[in-house]
PDB file of C-alpha atoms in Angstrom:
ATOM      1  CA  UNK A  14     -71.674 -69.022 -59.044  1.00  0.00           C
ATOM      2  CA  UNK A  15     -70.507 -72.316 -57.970  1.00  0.00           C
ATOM      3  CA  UNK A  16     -67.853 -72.524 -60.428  1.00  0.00           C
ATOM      4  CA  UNK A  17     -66.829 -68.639 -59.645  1.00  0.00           C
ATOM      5  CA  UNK A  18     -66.422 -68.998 -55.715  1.00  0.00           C
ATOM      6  CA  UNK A  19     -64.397 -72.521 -56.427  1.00  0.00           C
ATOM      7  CA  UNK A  20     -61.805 -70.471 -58.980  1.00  0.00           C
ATOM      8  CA  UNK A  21     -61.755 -67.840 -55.892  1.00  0.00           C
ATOM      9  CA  UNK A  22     -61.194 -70.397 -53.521  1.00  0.00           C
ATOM     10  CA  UNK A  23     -57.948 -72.495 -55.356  1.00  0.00           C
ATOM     11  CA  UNK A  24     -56.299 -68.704 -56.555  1.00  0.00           C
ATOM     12  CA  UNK A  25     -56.958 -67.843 -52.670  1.00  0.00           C
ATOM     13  CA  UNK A  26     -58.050 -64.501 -50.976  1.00  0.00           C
ATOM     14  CA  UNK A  27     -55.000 -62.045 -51.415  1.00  0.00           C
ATOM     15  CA  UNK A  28     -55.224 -61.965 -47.739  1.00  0.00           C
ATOM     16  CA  UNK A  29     -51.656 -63.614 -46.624  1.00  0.00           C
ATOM     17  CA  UNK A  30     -49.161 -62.997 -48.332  1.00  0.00           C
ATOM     18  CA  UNK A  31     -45.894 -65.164 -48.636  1.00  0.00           C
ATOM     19  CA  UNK A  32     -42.729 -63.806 -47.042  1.00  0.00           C
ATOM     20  CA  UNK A  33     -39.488 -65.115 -48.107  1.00  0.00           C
ATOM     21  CA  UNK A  34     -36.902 -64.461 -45.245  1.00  0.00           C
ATOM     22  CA  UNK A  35     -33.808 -62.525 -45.678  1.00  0.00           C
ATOM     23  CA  UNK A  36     -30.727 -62.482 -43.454  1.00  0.00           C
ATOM     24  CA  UNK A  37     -29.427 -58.814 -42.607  1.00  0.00           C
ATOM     25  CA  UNK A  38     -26.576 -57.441 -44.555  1.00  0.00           C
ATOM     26  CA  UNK A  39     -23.962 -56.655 -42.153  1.00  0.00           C
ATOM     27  CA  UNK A  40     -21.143 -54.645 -42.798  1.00  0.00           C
ATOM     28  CA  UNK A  41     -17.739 -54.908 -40.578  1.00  0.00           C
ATOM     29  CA  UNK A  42     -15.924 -51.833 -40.213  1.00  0.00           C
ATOM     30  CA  UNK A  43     -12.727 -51.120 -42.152  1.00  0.00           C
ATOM     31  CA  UNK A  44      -9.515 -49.168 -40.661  1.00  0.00           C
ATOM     32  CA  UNK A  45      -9.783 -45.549 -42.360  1.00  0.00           C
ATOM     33  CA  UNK A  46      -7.426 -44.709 -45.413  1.00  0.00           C
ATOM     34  CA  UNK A  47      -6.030 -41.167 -45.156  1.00  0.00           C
ATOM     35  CA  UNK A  48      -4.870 -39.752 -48.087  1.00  0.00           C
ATOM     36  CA  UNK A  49      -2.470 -36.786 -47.045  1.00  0.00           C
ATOM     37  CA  UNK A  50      -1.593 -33.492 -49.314  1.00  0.00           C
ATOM     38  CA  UNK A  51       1.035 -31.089 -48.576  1.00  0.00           C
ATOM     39  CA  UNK A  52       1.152 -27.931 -50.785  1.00  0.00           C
ATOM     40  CA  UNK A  53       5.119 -28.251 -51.201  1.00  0.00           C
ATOM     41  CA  UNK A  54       7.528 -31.289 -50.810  1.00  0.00           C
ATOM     42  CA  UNK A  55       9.318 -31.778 -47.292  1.00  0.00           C
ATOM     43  CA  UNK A  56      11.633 -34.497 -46.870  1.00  0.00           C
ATOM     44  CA  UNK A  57      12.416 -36.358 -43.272  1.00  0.00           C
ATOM     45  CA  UNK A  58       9.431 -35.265 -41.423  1.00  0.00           C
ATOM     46  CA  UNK A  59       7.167 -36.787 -38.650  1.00  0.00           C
ATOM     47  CA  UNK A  60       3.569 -37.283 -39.386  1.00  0.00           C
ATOM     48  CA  UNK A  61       1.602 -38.185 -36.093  1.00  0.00           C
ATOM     49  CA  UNK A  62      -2.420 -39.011 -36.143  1.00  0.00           C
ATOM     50  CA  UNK A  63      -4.232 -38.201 -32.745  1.00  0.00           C
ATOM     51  CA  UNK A  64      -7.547 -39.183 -31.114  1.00  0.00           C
ATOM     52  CA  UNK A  65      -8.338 -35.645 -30.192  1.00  0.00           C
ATOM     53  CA  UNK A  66     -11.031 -36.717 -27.810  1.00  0.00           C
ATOM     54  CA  UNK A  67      -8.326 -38.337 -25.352  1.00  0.00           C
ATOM     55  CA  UNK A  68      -5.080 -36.718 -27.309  1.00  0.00           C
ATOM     56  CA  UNK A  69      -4.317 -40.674 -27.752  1.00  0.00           C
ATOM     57  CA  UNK A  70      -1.722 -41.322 -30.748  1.00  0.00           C
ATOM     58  CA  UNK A  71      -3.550 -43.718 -33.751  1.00  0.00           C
ATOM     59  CA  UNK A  72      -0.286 -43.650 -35.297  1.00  0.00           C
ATOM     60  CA  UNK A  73       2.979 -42.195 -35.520  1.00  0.00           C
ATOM     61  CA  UNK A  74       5.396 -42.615 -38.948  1.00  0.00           C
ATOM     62  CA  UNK A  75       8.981 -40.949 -39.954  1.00  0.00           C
ATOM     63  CA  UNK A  76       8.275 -40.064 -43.830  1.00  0.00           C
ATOM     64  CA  UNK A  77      11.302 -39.290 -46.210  1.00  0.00           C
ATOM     65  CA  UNK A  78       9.168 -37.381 -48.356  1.00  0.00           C
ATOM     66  CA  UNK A  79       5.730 -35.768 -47.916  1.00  0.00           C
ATOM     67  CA  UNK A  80       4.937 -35.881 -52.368  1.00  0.00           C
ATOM     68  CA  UNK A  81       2.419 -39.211 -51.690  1.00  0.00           C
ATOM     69  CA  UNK A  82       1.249 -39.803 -48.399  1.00  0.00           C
ATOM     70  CA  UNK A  83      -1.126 -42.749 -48.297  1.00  0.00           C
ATOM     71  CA  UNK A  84      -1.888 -44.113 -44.790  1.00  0.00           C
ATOM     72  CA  UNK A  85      -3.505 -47.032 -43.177  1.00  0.00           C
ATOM     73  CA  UNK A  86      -4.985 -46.164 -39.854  1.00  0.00           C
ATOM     74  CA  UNK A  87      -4.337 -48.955 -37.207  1.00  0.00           C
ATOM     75  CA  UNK A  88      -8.097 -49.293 -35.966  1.00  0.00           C
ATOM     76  CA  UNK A  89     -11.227 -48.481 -36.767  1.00  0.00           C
ATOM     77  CA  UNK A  90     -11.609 -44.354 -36.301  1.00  0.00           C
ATOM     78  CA  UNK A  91     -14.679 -43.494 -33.995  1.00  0.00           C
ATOM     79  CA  UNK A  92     -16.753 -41.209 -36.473  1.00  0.00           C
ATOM     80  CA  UNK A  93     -18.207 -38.702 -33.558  1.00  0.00           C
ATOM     81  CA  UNK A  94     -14.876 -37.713 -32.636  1.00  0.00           C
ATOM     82  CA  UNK A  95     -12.148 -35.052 -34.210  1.00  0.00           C
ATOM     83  CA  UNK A  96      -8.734 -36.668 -35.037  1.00  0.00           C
ATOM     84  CA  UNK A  97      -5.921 -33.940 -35.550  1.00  0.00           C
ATOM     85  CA  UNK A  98      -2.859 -34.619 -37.975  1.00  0.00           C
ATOM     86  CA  UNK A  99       0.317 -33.304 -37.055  1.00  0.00           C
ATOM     87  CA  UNK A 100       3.462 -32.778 -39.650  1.00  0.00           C
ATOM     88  CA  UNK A 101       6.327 -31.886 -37.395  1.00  0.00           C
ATOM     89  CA  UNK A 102       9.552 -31.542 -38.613  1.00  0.00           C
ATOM     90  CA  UNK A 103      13.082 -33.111 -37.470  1.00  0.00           C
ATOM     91  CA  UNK A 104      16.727 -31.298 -37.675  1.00  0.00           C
ATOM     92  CA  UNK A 105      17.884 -33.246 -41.332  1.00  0.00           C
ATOM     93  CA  UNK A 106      13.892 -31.625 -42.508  1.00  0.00           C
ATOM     94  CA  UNK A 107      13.757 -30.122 -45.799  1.00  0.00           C
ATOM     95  CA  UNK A 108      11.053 -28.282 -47.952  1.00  0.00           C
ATOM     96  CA  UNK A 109      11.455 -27.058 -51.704  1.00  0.00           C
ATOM     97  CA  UNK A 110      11.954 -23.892 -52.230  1.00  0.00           C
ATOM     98  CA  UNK A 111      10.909 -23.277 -55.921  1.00  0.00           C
ATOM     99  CA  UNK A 112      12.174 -19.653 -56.282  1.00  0.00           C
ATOM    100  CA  UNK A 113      16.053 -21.212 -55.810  1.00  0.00           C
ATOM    101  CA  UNK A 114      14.504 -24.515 -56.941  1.00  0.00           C
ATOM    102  CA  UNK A 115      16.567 -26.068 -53.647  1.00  0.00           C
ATOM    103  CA  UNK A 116      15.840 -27.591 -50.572  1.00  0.00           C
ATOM    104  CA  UNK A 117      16.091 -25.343 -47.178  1.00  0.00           C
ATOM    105  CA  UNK A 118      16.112 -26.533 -43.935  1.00  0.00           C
ATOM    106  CA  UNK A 119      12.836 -25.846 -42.080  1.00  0.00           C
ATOM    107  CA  UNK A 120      11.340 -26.219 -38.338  1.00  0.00           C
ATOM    108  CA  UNK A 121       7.748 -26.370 -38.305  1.00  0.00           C
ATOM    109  CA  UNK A 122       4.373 -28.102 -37.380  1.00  0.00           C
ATOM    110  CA  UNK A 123       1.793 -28.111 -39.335  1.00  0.00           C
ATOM    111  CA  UNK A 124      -1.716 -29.134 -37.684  1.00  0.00           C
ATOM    112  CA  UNK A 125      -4.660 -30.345 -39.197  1.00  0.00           C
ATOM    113  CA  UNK A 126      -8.174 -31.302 -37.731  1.00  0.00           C
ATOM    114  CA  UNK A 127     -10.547 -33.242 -39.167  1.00  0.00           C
ATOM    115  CA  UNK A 128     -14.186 -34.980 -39.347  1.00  0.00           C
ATOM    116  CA  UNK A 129     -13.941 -38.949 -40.242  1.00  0.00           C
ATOM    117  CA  UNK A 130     -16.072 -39.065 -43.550  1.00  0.00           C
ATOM    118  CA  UNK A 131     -17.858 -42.836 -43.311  1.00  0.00           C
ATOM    119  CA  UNK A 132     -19.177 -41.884 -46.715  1.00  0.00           C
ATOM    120  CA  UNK A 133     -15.622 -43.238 -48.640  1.00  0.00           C
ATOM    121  CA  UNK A 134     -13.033 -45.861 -47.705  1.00  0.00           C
ATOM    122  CA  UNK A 135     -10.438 -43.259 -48.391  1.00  0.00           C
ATOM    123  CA  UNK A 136     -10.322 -39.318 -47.421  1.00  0.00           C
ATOM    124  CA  UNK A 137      -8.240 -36.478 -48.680  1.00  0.00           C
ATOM    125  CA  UNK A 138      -6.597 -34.484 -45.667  1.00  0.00           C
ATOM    126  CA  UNK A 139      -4.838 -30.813 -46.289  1.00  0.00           C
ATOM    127  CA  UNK A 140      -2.377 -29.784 -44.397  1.00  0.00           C
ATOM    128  CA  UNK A 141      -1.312 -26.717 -44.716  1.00  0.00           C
ATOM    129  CA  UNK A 142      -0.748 -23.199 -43.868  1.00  0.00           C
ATOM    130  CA  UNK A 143      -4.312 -22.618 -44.568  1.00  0.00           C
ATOM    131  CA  UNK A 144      -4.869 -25.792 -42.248  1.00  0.00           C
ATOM    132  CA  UNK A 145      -2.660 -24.609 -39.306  1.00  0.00           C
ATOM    133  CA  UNK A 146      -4.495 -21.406 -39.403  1.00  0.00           C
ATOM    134  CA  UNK A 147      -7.852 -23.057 -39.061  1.00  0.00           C
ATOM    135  CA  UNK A 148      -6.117 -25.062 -36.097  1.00  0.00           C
ATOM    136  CA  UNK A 149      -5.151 -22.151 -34.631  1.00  0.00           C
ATOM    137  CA  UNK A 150      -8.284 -20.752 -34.333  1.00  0.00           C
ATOM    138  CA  UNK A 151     -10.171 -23.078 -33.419  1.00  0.00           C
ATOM    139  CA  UNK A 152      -8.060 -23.800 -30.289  1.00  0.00           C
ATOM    140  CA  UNK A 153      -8.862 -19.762 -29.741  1.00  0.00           C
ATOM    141  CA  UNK A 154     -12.513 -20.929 -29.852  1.00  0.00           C
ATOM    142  CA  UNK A 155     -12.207 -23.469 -27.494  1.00  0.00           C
ATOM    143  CA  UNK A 156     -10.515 -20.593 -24.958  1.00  0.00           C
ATOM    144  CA  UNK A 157      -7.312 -21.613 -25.725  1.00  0.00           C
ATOM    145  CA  UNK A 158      -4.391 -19.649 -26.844  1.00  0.00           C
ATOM    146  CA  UNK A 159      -2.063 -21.203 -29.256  1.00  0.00           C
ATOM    147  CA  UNK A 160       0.609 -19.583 -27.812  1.00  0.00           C
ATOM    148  CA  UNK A 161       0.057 -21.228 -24.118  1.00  0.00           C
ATOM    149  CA  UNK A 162       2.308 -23.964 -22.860  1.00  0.00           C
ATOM    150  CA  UNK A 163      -0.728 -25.781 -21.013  1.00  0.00           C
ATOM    151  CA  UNK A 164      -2.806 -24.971 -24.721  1.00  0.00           C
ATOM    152  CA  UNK A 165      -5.246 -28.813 -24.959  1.00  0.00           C
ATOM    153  CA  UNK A 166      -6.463 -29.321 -29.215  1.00  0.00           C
ATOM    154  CA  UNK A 167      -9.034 -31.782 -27.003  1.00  0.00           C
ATOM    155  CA  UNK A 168     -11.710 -28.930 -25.888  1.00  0.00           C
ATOM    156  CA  UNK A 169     -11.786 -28.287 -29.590  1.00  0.00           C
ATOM    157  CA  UNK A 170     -15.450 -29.474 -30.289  1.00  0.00           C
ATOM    158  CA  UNK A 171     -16.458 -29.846 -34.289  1.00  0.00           C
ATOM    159  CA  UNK A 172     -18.970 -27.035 -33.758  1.00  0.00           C
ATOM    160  CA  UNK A 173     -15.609 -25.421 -33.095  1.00  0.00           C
ATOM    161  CA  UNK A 174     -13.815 -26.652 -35.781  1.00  0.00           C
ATOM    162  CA  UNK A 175     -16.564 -25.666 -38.891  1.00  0.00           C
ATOM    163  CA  UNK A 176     -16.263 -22.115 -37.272  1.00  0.00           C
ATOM    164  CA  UNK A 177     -13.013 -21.592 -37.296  1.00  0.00           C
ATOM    165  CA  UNK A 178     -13.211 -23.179 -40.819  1.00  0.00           C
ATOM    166  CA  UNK A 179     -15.787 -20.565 -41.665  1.00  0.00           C
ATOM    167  CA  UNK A 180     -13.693 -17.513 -39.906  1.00  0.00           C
ATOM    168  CA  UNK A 181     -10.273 -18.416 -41.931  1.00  0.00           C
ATOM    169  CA  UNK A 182     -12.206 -18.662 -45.640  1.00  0.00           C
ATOM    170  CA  UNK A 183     -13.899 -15.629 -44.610  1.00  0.00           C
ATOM    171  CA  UNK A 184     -11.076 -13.764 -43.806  1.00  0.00           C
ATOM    172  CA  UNK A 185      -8.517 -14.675 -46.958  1.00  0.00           C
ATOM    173  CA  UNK A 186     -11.443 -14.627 -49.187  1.00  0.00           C
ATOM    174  CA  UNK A 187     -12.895 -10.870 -47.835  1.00  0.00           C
ATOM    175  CA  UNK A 188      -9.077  -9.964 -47.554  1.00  0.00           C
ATOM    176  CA  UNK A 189      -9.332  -9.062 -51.796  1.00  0.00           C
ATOM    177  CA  UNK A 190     -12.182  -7.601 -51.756  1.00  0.00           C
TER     178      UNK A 190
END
């Protein structure tokens, strides 16, 4: 027994443990990538990104062509909040017309809101018709009409937004059936 409780004694209880400190991992922030898609090519447009808590402008940028937008955002994009994409158009604007295969003049503004997904350096915004619809009615959720001068995208809450989302698939998709 002596020679038992000495081996216990040198190997030690099991009681404390060692702990080998570790500094924290932190990660800094990194300005948001936006990687834009338009469903058809228009040349000499404005794209415009906006905090739409505040309506304050992230960033505004004259594009010749609208075939590979790839943007760095300015600052870092606060994820709770909605940010709304704007494509406006100037007087030289142009979009393809694939059934003449030639460029018309256009005058439009195409809208998009969106969530910041933290998940990926880089997210994939649509703008569209599709988008501009979804726009639309959200801002008619919010008790807005898109047709009023005074109309404010910044009482357009993301519970908002994923409704409106839902009430535009809903309609084109029920629309075949």
């Amino acid at each position: 027994t002596l020679l038992l409780s000495s081996a216990l004694i040198g190997c030690g209880s099991g009681e404390s443990k060692a702990t080998k400190e570790t500094t924290p991992t932190v990660s800094v922030p990194k300005p948001k990538n936006f990687n834009i898609k338009t469903p058809v090519e228009m040349r000499n447009v404005t794209l415009k990104v906006f905090d739409n808590f505040d309506n304050s402008l992230v960033l505004e940028r004259d594009l010749t062509t609208t075939s590979e937008i790839d943007i760095v955002l300015p600052k870092i994009l606060d994820r709770d909040r909605l940010y709304r994409i704007e494509i406006s158009t100037t007087p030289n604007s142009l979009i393809y017309d694939s059934q003449s295969r030639q460029y018309q003049n256009i005058s439009i503004t195409l809208h998009s809101l969106v969530e910041v997904n933290t998940n990926t350096l880089t997210q994939t915004i649509y703008i569209s018709p599709s988008s501009e619809a979804v726009y639309q009615r959200a801002l008619v959720r919010s008790g807005t009409l898109p047709t009023d001068a005074n109309s404010t995208p910044t009482k357009i809450s993301a519970l908002q937004l994923n409704l409106a989302t839902n009430d535009v698939n809903s309609a084109l998709t029920n629309a075949f059936y």
